[in-house]
mmCIF file of C-alpha atoms and ligand atoms in Angstrom:
data_model
loop_
_atom_site.group_PDB
_atom_site.id
_atom_site.type_symbol
_atom_site.label_atom_id
_atom_site.label_comp_id
_atom_site.label_asym_id
_atom_site.label_seq_id
_atom_site.Cartn_x
_atom_site.Cartn_y
_atom_site.Cartn_z
ATOM 1 C CA MET A 1 -39.921 -4.351 0.824
ATOM 2 C CA PRO A 2 -36.728 -2.772 -0.583
ATOM 3 C CA ARG A 3 -33.701 -4.992 -0.213
ATOM 4 C CA PRO A 4 -31.240 -3.638 2.392
ATOM 5 C CA GLU A 5 -28.166 -2.058 0.901
ATOM 6 C CA ALA A 6 -24.768 -1.501 2.463
ATOM 7 C CA VAL A 7 -22.189 0.981 1.234
ATOM 8 C CA ALA A 8 -18.514 1.102 2.131
ATOM 9 C CA ARG A 9 -15.807 3.523 1.103
ATOM 10 C CA ALA A 10 -12.117 2.642 1.454
ATOM 11 C CA PRO A 11 -9.250 5.047 0.714
ATOM 12 C CA GLY A 12 -5.997 4.491 -1.109
ATOM 13 C CA ARG A 13 -2.725 5.360 0.570
ATOM 14 C CA VAL A 14 0.622 7.011 0.193
ATOM 15 C CA ASN A 15 3.449 5.483 2.158
ATOM 16 C CA LEU A 16 5.728 8.248 3.452
ATOM 17 C CA ILE A 17 8.536 5.919 4.489
ATOM 18 C CA GLY A 18 9.080 2.257 5.455
ATOM 19 C CA GLU A 19 9.093 0.466 2.121
ATOM 20 C CA HIS A 20 9.357 -3.322 1.870
ATOM 21 C CA THR A 21 9.471 -3.544 5.634
ATOM 22 C CA ASP A 22 5.891 -4.718 6.295
ATOM 23 C CA HIS A 23 6.488 -8.238 4.968
ATOM 24 C CA GLN A 24 9.417 -8.424 7.382
ATOM 25 C CA ASP A 25 7.280 -7.543 10.452
ATOM 26 C CA GLY A 26 8.818 -4.077 10.422
ATOM 27 C CA PHE A 27 7.654 -0.480 10.611
ATOM 28 C CA VAL A 28 5.793 1.692 8.086
ATOM 29 C CA LEU A 29 4.606 5.309 8.065
ATOM 30 C CA PRO A 30 1.763 5.613 5.544
ATOM 31 C CA MET A 31 -1.246 7.890 5.338
ATOM 32 C CA ALA A 32 -4.665 7.242 3.857
ATOM 33 C CA ILE A 33 -5.634 9.761 1.153
ATOM 34 C CA GLY A 34 -8.841 11.347 -0.122
ATOM 35 C CA LEU A 35 -9.054 9.161 -3.259
ATOM 36 C CA ALA A 36 -11.115 6.071 -2.545
ATOM 37 C CA THR A 37 -13.127 3.118 -3.792
ATOM 38 C CA THR A 38 -16.812 2.777 -2.955
ATOM 39 C CA VAL A 39 -18.697 -0.525 -3.016
ATOM 40 C CA ARG A 40 -22.489 -0.888 -2.790
ATOM 41 C CA ALA A 41 -23.699 -4.313 -1.725
ATOM 42 C CA ARG A 42 -27.245 -5.519 -2.213
ATOM 43 C CA PRO A 43 -28.410 -9.044 -1.347
ATOM 44 C CA ARG A 44 -29.694 -11.272 -4.166
ATOM 45 C CA THR A 45 -32.157 -14.091 -4.035
ATOM 46 C CA ASP A 46 -29.656 -16.612 -5.457
ATOM 47 C CA ASP A 47 -26.091 -17.423 -4.328
ATOM 48 C CA VAL A 48 -24.299 -15.570 -7.118
ATOM 49 C CA VAL A 49 -21.940 -12.695 -6.354
ATOM 50 C CA ARG A 50 -22.018 -10.235 -9.228
ATOM 51 C CA LEU A 51 -19.426 -7.518 -9.317
ATOM 52 C CA GLU A 52 -19.721 -4.493 -11.564
ATOM 53 C CA SER A 53 -16.989 -1.900 -11.741
ATOM 54 C CA ASP A 54 -16.917 1.510 -13.359
ATOM 55 C CA ALA A 55 -13.114 1.439 -13.271
ATOM 56 C CA VAL A 56 -12.793 -1.468 -15.677
ATOM 57 C CA HIS A 57 -16.192 -1.030 -17.336
ATOM 58 C CA GLY A 58 -17.120 -4.617 -16.809
ATOM 59 C CA ALA A 59 -18.815 -7.225 -14.701
ATOM 60 C CA ALA A 60 -17.821 -10.534 -13.154
ATOM 61 C CA GLU A 61 -19.830 -13.289 -11.546
ATOM 62 C CA PHE A 62 -18.750 -16.018 -9.185
ATOM 63 C CA ARG A 63 -20.267 -18.523 -6.786
ATOM 64 C CA PRO A 64 -19.287 -19.363 -3.213
ATOM 65 C CA GLY A 65 -17.529 -22.620 -4.139
ATOM 66 C CA ASP A 66 -15.462 -21.102 -6.982
ATOM 67 C CA GLU A 67 -11.725 -21.047 -6.497
ATOM 68 C CA PRO A 68 -10.811 -17.308 -6.356
ATOM 69 C CA CYS A 69 -7.663 -17.731 -8.460
ATOM 70 C CA ARG A 70 -9.742 -19.139 -11.345
ATOM 71 C CA VAL A 71 -12.433 -16.450 -11.367
ATOM 72 C CA ALA A 72 -12.613 -14.476 -14.634
ATOM 73 C CA PRO A 73 -11.977 -11.695 -15.438
ATOM 74 C CA GLU A 74 -8.779 -11.457 -13.469
ATOM 75 C CA TRP A 75 -9.557 -8.192 -11.623
ATOM 76 C CA ALA A 76 -12.376 -9.982 -9.760
ATOM 77 C CA ARG A 77 -10.055 -12.570 -8.185
ATOM 78 C CA GLY A 78 -9.120 -10.431 -5.176
ATOM 79 C CA PRO A 79 -12.753 -9.560 -4.372
ATOM 80 C CA ALA A 80 -13.713 -13.237 -4.872
ATOM 81 C CA ALA A 81 -10.994 -14.172 -2.373
ATOM 82 C CA VAL A 82 -12.303 -11.580 0.118
ATOM 83 C CA VAL A 83 -15.797 -13.077 -0.120
ATOM 84 C CA ALA A 84 -14.395 -16.617 0.240
ATOM 85 C CA LEU A 85 -12.311 -15.705 3.317
ATOM 86 C CA LEU A 86 -15.253 -13.912 4.945
ATOM 87 C CA ARG A 87 -17.214 -17.114 4.561
ATOM 88 C CA ASP A 88 -14.346 -19.153 6.012
ATOM 89 C CA ALA A 89 -14.394 -16.733 8.952
ATOM 90 C CA GLY A 90 -18.036 -17.569 9.601
ATOM 91 C CA LEU A 91 -19.979 -14.946 7.647
ATOM 92 C CA PRO A 92 -23.143 -16.614 6.313
ATOM 93 C CA ALA A 93 -22.938 -17.068 2.528
ATOM 94 C CA ALA A 94 -25.326 -14.944 0.497
ATOM 95 C CA GLY A 95 -25.635 -13.844 -3.110
ATOM 96 C CA LEU A 96 -24.783 -10.179 -3.605
ATOM 97 C CA ASP A 97 -24.717 -7.483 -6.232
ATOM 98 C CA LEU A 98 -21.562 -5.467 -5.656
ATOM 99 C CA GLY A 99 -21.246 -2.160 -7.497
ATOM 100 C CA VAL A 100 -17.749 -0.660 -7.517
ATOM 101 C CA ALA A 101 -16.898 2.993 -8.193
ATOM 102 C CA THR A 102 -13.476 4.516 -7.702
ATOM 103 C CA ASP A 103 -11.501 7.681 -8.208
ATOM 104 C CA LEU A 104 -8.200 5.942 -7.493
ATOM 105 C CA PRO A 105 -5.938 5.529 -10.527
ATOM 106 C CA LEU A 106 -5.288 1.808 -11.039
ATOM 107 C CA GLY A 107 -1.719 0.539 -10.736
ATOM 108 C CA ALA A 108 -0.346 3.992 -9.874
ATOM 109 C CA GLY A 109 1.089 2.813 -6.551
ATOM 110 C CA LEU A 110 -1.729 4.323 -4.463
ATOM 111 C CA SER A 111 -3.021 0.930 -3.418
ATOM 112 C CA SER A 112 -6.181 0.743 -5.507
ATOM 113 C CA SER A 113 -6.252 -3.005 -5.052
ATOM 114 C CA ALA A 114 -6.273 -2.951 -1.229
ATOM 115 C CA ALA A 115 -8.917 -0.192 -1.282
ATOM 116 C CA LEU A 116 -11.119 -2.423 -3.444
ATOM 117 C CA HIS A 117 -10.647 -5.397 -1.143
ATOM 118 C CA VAL A 118 -11.341 -3.415 2.024
ATOM 119 C CA ALA A 119 -14.462 -1.844 0.518
ATOM 120 C CA VAL A 120 -15.734 -5.249 -0.661
ATOM 121 C CA ALA A 121 -15.138 -6.706 2.813
ATOM 122 C CA LEU A 122 -16.906 -3.884 4.667
ATOM 123 C CA ALA A 123 -19.828 -3.753 2.231
ATOM 124 C CA THR A 124 -20.288 -7.534 2.333
ATOM 125 C CA ILE A 125 -20.277 -7.522 6.141
ATOM 126 C CA GLY A 126 -22.605 -4.510 6.131
ATOM 127 C CA ALA A 127 -25.070 -6.287 3.817
ATOM 128 C CA ALA A 128 -25.062 -9.353 6.081
ATOM 129 C CA ARG A 129 -25.793 -7.167 9.116
ATOM 130 C CA ALA A 130 -28.503 -5.252 7.274
ATOM 131 C CA SER A 131 -30.284 -8.473 6.393
ATOM 132 C CA GLY A 132 -30.183 -9.649 10.004
ATOM 133 C CA ALA A 133 -27.432 -12.277 9.702
ATOM 134 C CA ALA A 134 -25.125 -12.962 12.648
ATOM 135 C CA VAL A 135 -21.680 -11.485 12.004
ATOM 136 C CA PRO A 136 -18.774 -13.120 13.882
ATOM 137 C CA PRO A 137 -17.378 -10.514 16.336
ATOM 138 C CA ALA A 138 -13.824 -10.930 14.975
ATOM 139 C CA LEU A 139 -14.993 -9.446 11.669
ATOM 140 C CA GLY A 140 -15.745 -6.218 13.500
ATOM 141 C CA GLU A 141 -12.057 -5.826 14.316
ATOM 142 C CA ARG A 142 -10.144 -3.730 11.838
ATOM 143 C CA ALA A 143 -6.768 -5.433 12.319
ATOM 144 C CA THR A 144 -8.443 -8.794 11.606
ATOM 145 C CA LEU A 145 -10.037 -7.390 8.467
ATOM 146 C CA ALA A 146 -6.697 -5.986 7.318
ATOM 147 C CA ALA A 147 -5.097 -9.426 7.698
ATOM 148 C CA LEU A 148 -8.028 -10.996 5.831
ATOM 149 C CA CYS A 149 -7.598 -8.541 2.937
ATOM 150 C CA ARG A 150 -3.853 -9.214 2.856
ATOM 151 C CA ASP A 151 -4.543 -12.957 2.681
ATOM 152 C CA ALA A 152 -7.129 -12.349 -0.052
ATOM 153 C CA GLU A 153 -4.458 -10.737 -2.230
ATOM 154 C CA ALA A 154 -2.334 -13.883 -1.959
ATOM 155 C CA LEU A 155 -5.268 -16.242 -2.451
ATOM 156 C CA GLY A 156 -6.756 -14.338 -5.381
ATOM 157 C CA THR A 157 -3.718 -13.036 -7.217
ATOM 158 C CA GLY A 158 -0.841 -15.109 -5.877
ATOM 159 C CA VAL A 159 1.069 -12.023 -4.674
ATOM 160 C CA ARG A 160 2.181 -12.380 -1.057
ATOM 161 C CA CYS A 161 1.854 -8.704 -0.114
ATOM 162 C CA GLY A 162 2.389 -7.345 3.364
ATOM 163 C CA ILE A 163 -0.346 -5.902 5.553
ATOM 164 C CA MET A 164 0.400 -2.184 5.103
ATOM 165 C CA ASP A 165 -2.054 -1.312 2.326
ATOM 166 C CA PRO A 166 -5.292 -2.745 3.750
ATOM 167 C CA PHE A 167 -4.176 -1.765 7.251
ATOM 168 C CA VAL A 168 -3.810 1.947 6.496
ATOM 169 C CA SER A 169 -6.962 1.930 4.383
ATOM 170 C CA LEU A 170 -8.770 0.763 7.520
ATOM 171 C CA HIS A 171 -6.870 2.856 10.079
ATOM 172 C CA GLY A 172 -6.167 6.163 8.312
ATOM 173 C CA ARG A 173 -6.507 9.399 10.281
ATOM 174 C CA ARG A 174 -7.384 12.863 9.057
ATOM 175 C CA GLY A 175 -4.316 15.109 9.193
ATOM 176 C CA ALA A 176 -1.966 12.362 10.353
ATOM 177 C CA ALA A 177 0.218 9.549 9.110
ATOM 178 C CA ILE A 178 0.218 6.335 11.115
ATOM 179 C CA LEU A 179 3.342 4.642 12.373
ATOM 180 C CA VAL A 180 2.474 0.944 12.294
ATOM 181 C CA ASP A 181 4.410 -1.856 13.937
ATOM 182 C CA CYS A 182 3.590 -4.634 11.475
ATOM 183 C CA ARG A 183 4.332 -7.323 14.065
ATOM 184 C CA THR A 184 2.175 -6.094 16.943
ATOM 185 C CA PHE A 185 -0.189 -3.862 14.922
ATOM 186 C CA VAL A 186 0.362 -1.074 17.435
ATOM 187 C CA VAL A 187 -0.521 2.233 15.759
ATOM 188 C CA THR A 188 0.951 5.620 16.670
ATOM 189 C CA GLU A 189 -0.556 8.709 15.114
ATOM 190 C CA VAL A 190 1.983 11.155 13.677
ATOM 191 C CA ALA A 191 0.458 14.577 13.012
ATOM 192 C CA LEU A 192 1.204 16.185 9.654
ATOM 193 C CA PRO A 193 0.680 19.921 10.161
ATOM 194 C CA ALA A 194 -0.693 21.108 6.792
ATOM 195 C CA GLY A 195 0.922 24.511 7.128
ATOM 196 C CA ARG A 196 4.409 22.994 7.352
ATOM 197 C CA ILE A 197 4.586 20.256 4.726
ATOM 198 C CA ALA A 198 2.566 19.405 1.625
ATOM 199 C CA PHE A 199 2.812 15.996 -0.026
ATOM 200 C CA VAL A 200 2.783 15.747 -3.807
ATOM 201 C CA VAL A 201 2.347 12.436 -5.591
ATOM 202 C CA ALA A 202 3.653 12.132 -9.164
ATOM 203 C CA ASP A 203 2.644 9.258 -11.431
ATOM 204 C CA SER A 204 5.513 7.759 -13.436
ATOM 205 C CA GLY A 205 2.990 6.239 -15.840
ATOM 206 C CA VAL A 206 4.885 2.949 -15.556
ATOM 207 C CA ARG A 207 2.442 0.301 -14.407
ATOM 208 C CA HIS A 208 3.908 -2.200 -11.998
ATOM 209 C CA ALA A 209 3.020 -5.833 -12.314
ATOM 210 C CA HIS A 210 3.788 -7.405 -8.953
ATOM 211 C CA THR A 211 2.346 -10.564 -10.400
ATOM 212 C CA SER A 212 5.348 -10.670 -12.730
ATOM 213 C CA GLY A 213 7.215 -12.075 -9.758
ATOM 214 C CA GLU A 214 9.721 -9.399 -8.733
ATOM 215 C CA TYR A 215 7.807 -8.574 -5.528
ATOM 216 C CA GLY A 216 7.721 -12.232 -4.525
ATOM 217 C CA LYS A 217 11.390 -12.618 -5.425
ATOM 218 C CA ARG A 218 12.374 -9.757 -3.102
ATOM 219 C CA ARG A 219 10.288 -11.250 -0.343
ATOM 220 C CA ASP A 220 11.917 -14.674 -0.821
ATOM 221 C CA GLU A 221 15.352 -13.036 -0.711
ATOM 222 C CA CYS A 222 14.442 -11.343 2.580
ATOM 223 C CA GLU A 223 13.317 -14.655 4.024
ATOM 224 C CA THR A 224 16.526 -16.372 2.944
ATOM 225 C CA ALA A 225 18.572 -13.520 4.410
ATOM 226 C CA ALA A 226 16.696 -13.853 7.714
ATOM 227 C CA ARG A 227 17.538 -17.577 7.809
ATOM 228 C CA VAL A 228 21.213 -16.878 7.163
ATOM 229 C CA LEU A 229 21.172 -14.317 9.996
ATOM 230 C CA GLY A 230 19.364 -16.725 12.327
ATOM 231 C CA VAL A 231 16.395 -14.404 12.949
ATOM 232 C CA LYS A 232 12.662 -14.894 12.446
ATOM 233 C CA THR A 233 12.314 -11.947 10.058
ATOM 234 C CA LEU A 234 14.589 -9.042 9.134
ATOM 235 C CA ARG A 235 12.729 -6.977 11.746
ATOM 236 C CA ASP A 236 14.870 -8.819 14.295
ATOM 237 C CA ALA A 237 18.190 -8.042 12.613
ATOM 238 C CA THR A 238 20.481 -5.108 13.408
ATOM 239 C CA PRO A 239 22.951 -3.325 11.137
ATOM 240 C CA ASP A 240 25.799 -4.972 13.108
ATOM 241 C CA LEU A 241 24.355 -8.456 12.674
ATOM 242 C CA VAL A 242 24.027 -7.904 8.929
ATOM 243 C CA HIS A 243 27.589 -6.603 8.749
ATOM 244 C CA THR A 244 28.968 -9.553 10.706
ATOM 245 C CA HIS A 245 27.325 -12.053 8.357
ATOM 246 C CA ARG A 246 28.128 -10.214 5.123
ATOM 247 C CA ALA A 247 30.261 -13.016 3.712
ATOM 248 C CA ALA A 248 27.623 -15.679 4.382
ATOM 249 C CA LEU A 249 24.912 -13.484 2.884
ATOM 250 C CA GLY A 250 26.752 -12.744 -0.338
ATOM 251 C CA PRO A 251 26.345 -9.457 -2.228
ATOM 252 C CA VAL A 252 22.658 -9.657 -3.207
ATOM 253 C CA LEU A 253 21.208 -10.798 0.128
ATOM 254 C CA LEU A 254 23.501 -8.343 1.907
ATOM 255 C CA ARG A 255 21.972 -5.476 -0.054
ATOM 256 C CA ARG A 256 18.399 -6.686 0.518
ATOM 257 C CA ALA A 257 18.919 -7.133 4.274
ATOM 258 C CA ARG A 258 20.764 -3.836 4.560
ATOM 259 C CA HIS A 259 17.827 -2.011 2.978
ATOM 260 C CA VAL A 260 15.209 -3.509 5.292
ATOM 261 C CA VAL A 261 17.231 -3.071 8.468
ATOM 262 C CA ARG A 262 18.191 0.532 7.727
ATOM 263 C CA GLU A 263 14.723 1.415 6.441
ATOM 264 C CA ASN A 264 13.204 0.215 9.707
ATOM 265 C CA GLY A 265 15.542 2.577 11.539
ATOM 266 C CA ARG A 266 14.626 5.429 9.216
ATOM 267 C CA VAL A 267 10.894 5.022 9.925
ATOM 268 C CA GLY A 268 11.354 5.679 13.647
ATOM 269 C CA ARG A 269 13.646 8.628 12.962
ATOM 270 C CA ALA A 270 11.198 10.059 10.393
ATOM 271 C CA ALA A 271 8.310 9.922 12.867
ATOM 272 C CA ALA A 272 10.488 11.559 15.538
ATOM 273 C CA SER A 273 11.610 14.297 13.126
ATOM 274 C CA LEU A 274 8.022 15.128 12.226
ATOM 275 C CA ALA A 275 7.014 15.182 15.883
ATOM 276 C CA SER A 276 9.864 17.516 16.830
ATOM 277 C CA GLY A 277 9.322 19.807 13.829
ATOM 278 C CA ASP A 278 12.643 18.932 12.147
ATOM 279 C CA ASP A 279 11.177 18.809 8.634
ATOM 280 C CA GLU A 280 14.595 19.012 6.927
ATOM 281 C CA ALA A 281 15.722 15.847 8.722
ATOM 282 C CA PHE A 282 12.475 14.153 7.683
ATOM 283 C CA GLY A 283 13.108 15.127 4.050
ATOM 284 C CA ARG A 284 16.669 13.786 4.139
ATOM 285 C CA LEU A 285 15.329 10.440 5.355
ATOM 286 C CA LEU A 286 12.972 10.289 2.352
ATOM 287 C CA ASP A 287 15.945 10.902 0.061
ATOM 288 C CA ARG A 288 17.961 8.137 1.729
ATOM 289 C CA SER A 289 15.039 5.755 1.555
ATOM 290 C CA HIS A 290 14.880 6.276 -2.199
ATOM 291 C CA ALA A 291 18.605 5.692 -2.647
ATOM 292 C CA SER A 292 18.337 2.482 -0.666
ATOM 293 C CA LEU A 293 15.337 1.229 -2.656
ATOM 294 C CA ARG A 294 17.180 2.059 -5.880
ATOM 295 C CA ASP A 295 20.628 0.703 -5.030
ATOM 296 C CA ASP A 296 20.147 -1.959 -2.343
ATOM 297 C CA PHE A 297 16.624 -3.279 -2.780
ATOM 298 C CA GLU A 298 16.624 -2.604 -6.546
ATOM 299 C CA VAL A 299 12.902 -1.921 -6.972
ATOM 300 C CA SER A 300 13.059 1.541 -8.554
ATOM 301 C CA CYS A 301 13.113 2.229 -12.297
ATOM 302 C CA PRO A 302 14.599 5.029 -14.459
ATOM 303 C CA GLU A 303 11.284 6.925 -14.606
ATOM 304 C CA LEU A 304 10.895 6.979 -10.801
ATOM 305 C CA ASP A 305 14.534 8.045 -10.419
ATOM 306 C CA ALA A 306 13.960 10.872 -12.925
ATOM 307 C CA LEU A 307 10.888 12.112 -11.013
ATOM 308 C CA VAL A 308 12.856 12.147 -7.772
ATOM 309 C CA GLU A 309 15.624 14.165 -9.487
ATOM 310 C CA ILE A 310 13.123 16.632 -10.948
ATOM 311 C CA ALA A 311 11.587 17.167 -7.514
ATOM 312 C CA ARG A 312 14.889 17.729 -5.751
ATOM 313 C CA GLU A 313 15.765 20.606 -8.071
ATOM 314 C CA VAL A 314 12.707 22.591 -6.949
ATOM 315 C CA PRO A 315 13.403 25.075 -4.112
ATOM 316 C CA GLY A 316 11.267 24.280 -1.080
ATOM 317 C CA VAL A 317 11.401 20.518 -1.622
ATOM 318 C CA LEU A 318 12.393 18.684 1.555
ATOM 319 C CA GLY A 319 12.771 15.174 0.153
ATOM 320 C CA SER A 320 11.443 12.784 -2.463
ATOM 321 C CA ARG A 321 11.186 9.049 -2.977
ATOM 322 C CA MET A 322 9.360 6.291 -4.782
ATOM 323 C CA THR A 323 6.357 5.050 -2.816
ATOM 324 C CA GLY A 324 4.758 1.610 -2.769
ATOM 325 C CA GLY A 325 6.107 -1.664 -4.089
ATOM 326 C CA GLY A 326 8.160 -0.117 -6.907
ATOM 327 C CA PHE A 327 8.898 -1.107 -10.525
ATOM 328 C CA GLY A 328 6.719 1.867 -11.530
ATOM 329 C CA GLY A 329 3.850 3.622 -9.811
ATOM 330 C CA SER A 330 4.369 6.957 -8.091
ATOM 331 C CA THR A 331 6.785 9.090 -6.129
ATOM 332 C CA VAL A 332 5.945 11.113 -3.029
ATOM 333 C CA THR A 333 7.626 14.443 -2.412
ATOM 334 C CA ALA A 334 7.552 16.464 0.806
ATOM 335 C CA VAL A 335 7.547 20.157 -0.020
ATOM 336 C CA ARG A 336 6.941 23.454 1.743
ATOM 337 C CA PRO A 337 3.281 24.318 0.974
ATOM 338 C CA GLY A 338 4.245 27.618 -0.709
ATOM 339 C CA SER A 339 6.349 25.694 -3.264
ATOM 340 C CA ALA A 340 3.872 22.915 -4.059
ATOM 341 C CA ALA A 341 2.546 24.667 -7.190
ATOM 342 C CA ASP A 342 6.118 25.080 -8.518
ATOM 343 C CA LEU A 343 6.695 21.383 -7.962
ATOM 344 C CA VAL A 344 3.540 20.403 -9.864
ATOM 345 C CA ALA A 345 4.663 22.684 -12.718
ATOM 346 C CA ALA A 346 8.144 21.136 -12.702
ATOM 347 C CA PHE A 347 6.714 17.621 -13.060
ATOM 348 C CA ARG A 348 4.654 18.828 -15.996
ATOM 349 C CA ASP A 349 7.392 20.772 -17.783
ATOM 350 C CA GLU A 350 10.520 18.827 -16.870
ATOM 351 C CA GLY A 351 8.585 15.614 -17.419
ATOM 352 C CA VAL A 352 8.264 16.562 -21.075
ATOM 353 C CA ARG A 353 11.989 17.205 -21.304
ATOM 354 C CA ARG A 354 13.202 14.105 -19.460
ATOM 355 C CA LEU A 355 10.467 11.537 -20.024
ATOM 356 C CA GLY A 356 8.857 12.826 -23.178
ATOM 357 C CA ARG A 357 5.536 13.575 -21.465
ATOM 358 C CA GLY A 358 4.106 15.913 -18.852
ATOM 359 C CA VAL A 359 3.945 14.019 -15.571
ATOM 360 C CA PRO A 360 0.602 14.323 -13.752
ATOM 361 C CA SER A 361 0.954 15.075 -10.067
ATOM 362 C CA ARG A 362 -1.331 16.118 -7.246
ATOM 363 C CA ILE A 363 -1.262 17.292 -3.685
ATOM 364 C CA VAL A 364 -2.585 14.657 -1.296
ATOM 365 C CA ALA A 365 -3.687 15.134 2.298
ATOM 366 C CA ALA A 366 -4.026 12.605 5.094
ATOM 367 C CA ALA A 367 -7.609 11.343 5.206
ATOM 368 C CA PRO A 368 -9.626 9.123 7.565
ATOM 369 C CA GLY A 369 -9.759 5.358 7.103
ATOM 370 C CA ALA A 370 -12.530 3.292 5.541
ATOM 371 C CA GLU A 371 -16.134 3.699 6.599
ATOM 372 C CA ALA A 372 -19.206 1.552 6.222
ATOM 373 C CA MET A 373 -22.034 3.969 5.640
ATOM 374 C CA ILE A 374 -25.354 2.180 5.521
ATOM 375 C CA GLY A 375 -26.466 -1.020 7.104
ATOM 376 C CA ALA A 376 -23.128 -1.819 8.741
HETATM 377 C C1 GLA B 1 3.163 -3.178 -1.942
HETATM 378 C C2 GLA B 1 2.598 -4.194 -0.949
HETATM 379 C C3 GLA B 1 2.814 -3.727 0.482
HETATM 380 C C4 GLA B 1 4.254 -3.331 0.735
HETATM 381 C C5 GLA B 1 4.750 -2.385 -0.351
HETATM 382 C C6 GLA B 1 6.206 -2.092 -0.208
HETATM 383 O O1 GLA B 1 2.420 -2.006 -1.899
HETATM 384 O O2 GLA B 1 1.235 -4.381 -1.169
HETATM 385 O O3 GLA B 1 2.410 -4.743 1.378
HETATM 386 O O4 GLA B 1 5.074 -4.449 0.846
HETATM 387 O O5 GLA B 1 4.517 -2.919 -1.639
HETATM 388 O O6 GLA B 1 6.455 -1.399 0.955
#
């Protein structure tokens, strides 16, 4: 009898606005995109999980009892953590062959890591179902799976990311961004009429290394700022509260808190602008978000700033900002569809002039969230 196989496909994402707000229980406005990671899961007769990836041209093997953060090679630590947490959540342990294929560029700020984790989770659950195992009902809930994938990132790689990336990979909608309240997980769909705005993602070529500690440092600073302000997380702070406590915060924490609090406000206004058709206002909010990430949260870099400047010089561009955790990765630019080709050409040509290389960019459209295709 052929062994049952499960296949899952999980998309990457572009965050339109709401950066470094998810780890503060705040608001984000991302969209899932067409680029995705696919994982095929096939049960084995032993208890080994063997992972093979076309993206890194390599394989990794681990066993149920292995500590995820010690699994080698390093790229397999997140998937190992996903498998470990699924078992902790009551999924019967089984050996699996997991084959990974992806068209998401790695480390480009499009959330390739969350897409991998979501696809591994869905394929592993799908394989268990296909072989007749009882799957705990909670693992059928997408918000629960998103939280599990977020926790896997911390367990496997030590980076305490927020929930945005796995959440949007699981909840993406075709033709819409999703406004997510990262405290309550309430999702509001925000339509992105293709005829009005195109989104272009440009890759700075600078590869972020959140593991280098800057992401965690920002998060720690936010937590300290919340304590100084007497709130649970910065989600609960207002611009006035931050202003009142500016002396106690000191200059660095003041800037960090100011970014998060204002960015949360911008997310709501951005969603409202899109809904009311005020695309210019939406674009201005993207521009302000970038300035705040550059000056107050200090997670941009010269290459990202240069890409944003290149974009803003192109007629038809509404707004531009870095997207994702920062320190490299990509920018997202909102542009009138008729000017998108000019923008792509500007990244290529101006990139050579300002960064010494043509900058690859592409138009991305809002795509549906992850799907489990066979056996799930
Ligand atoms: C990374 C993290 C997310 C989020 C963004 C910044 O992508 O994985 O959880 O914090 O940075 O908005």
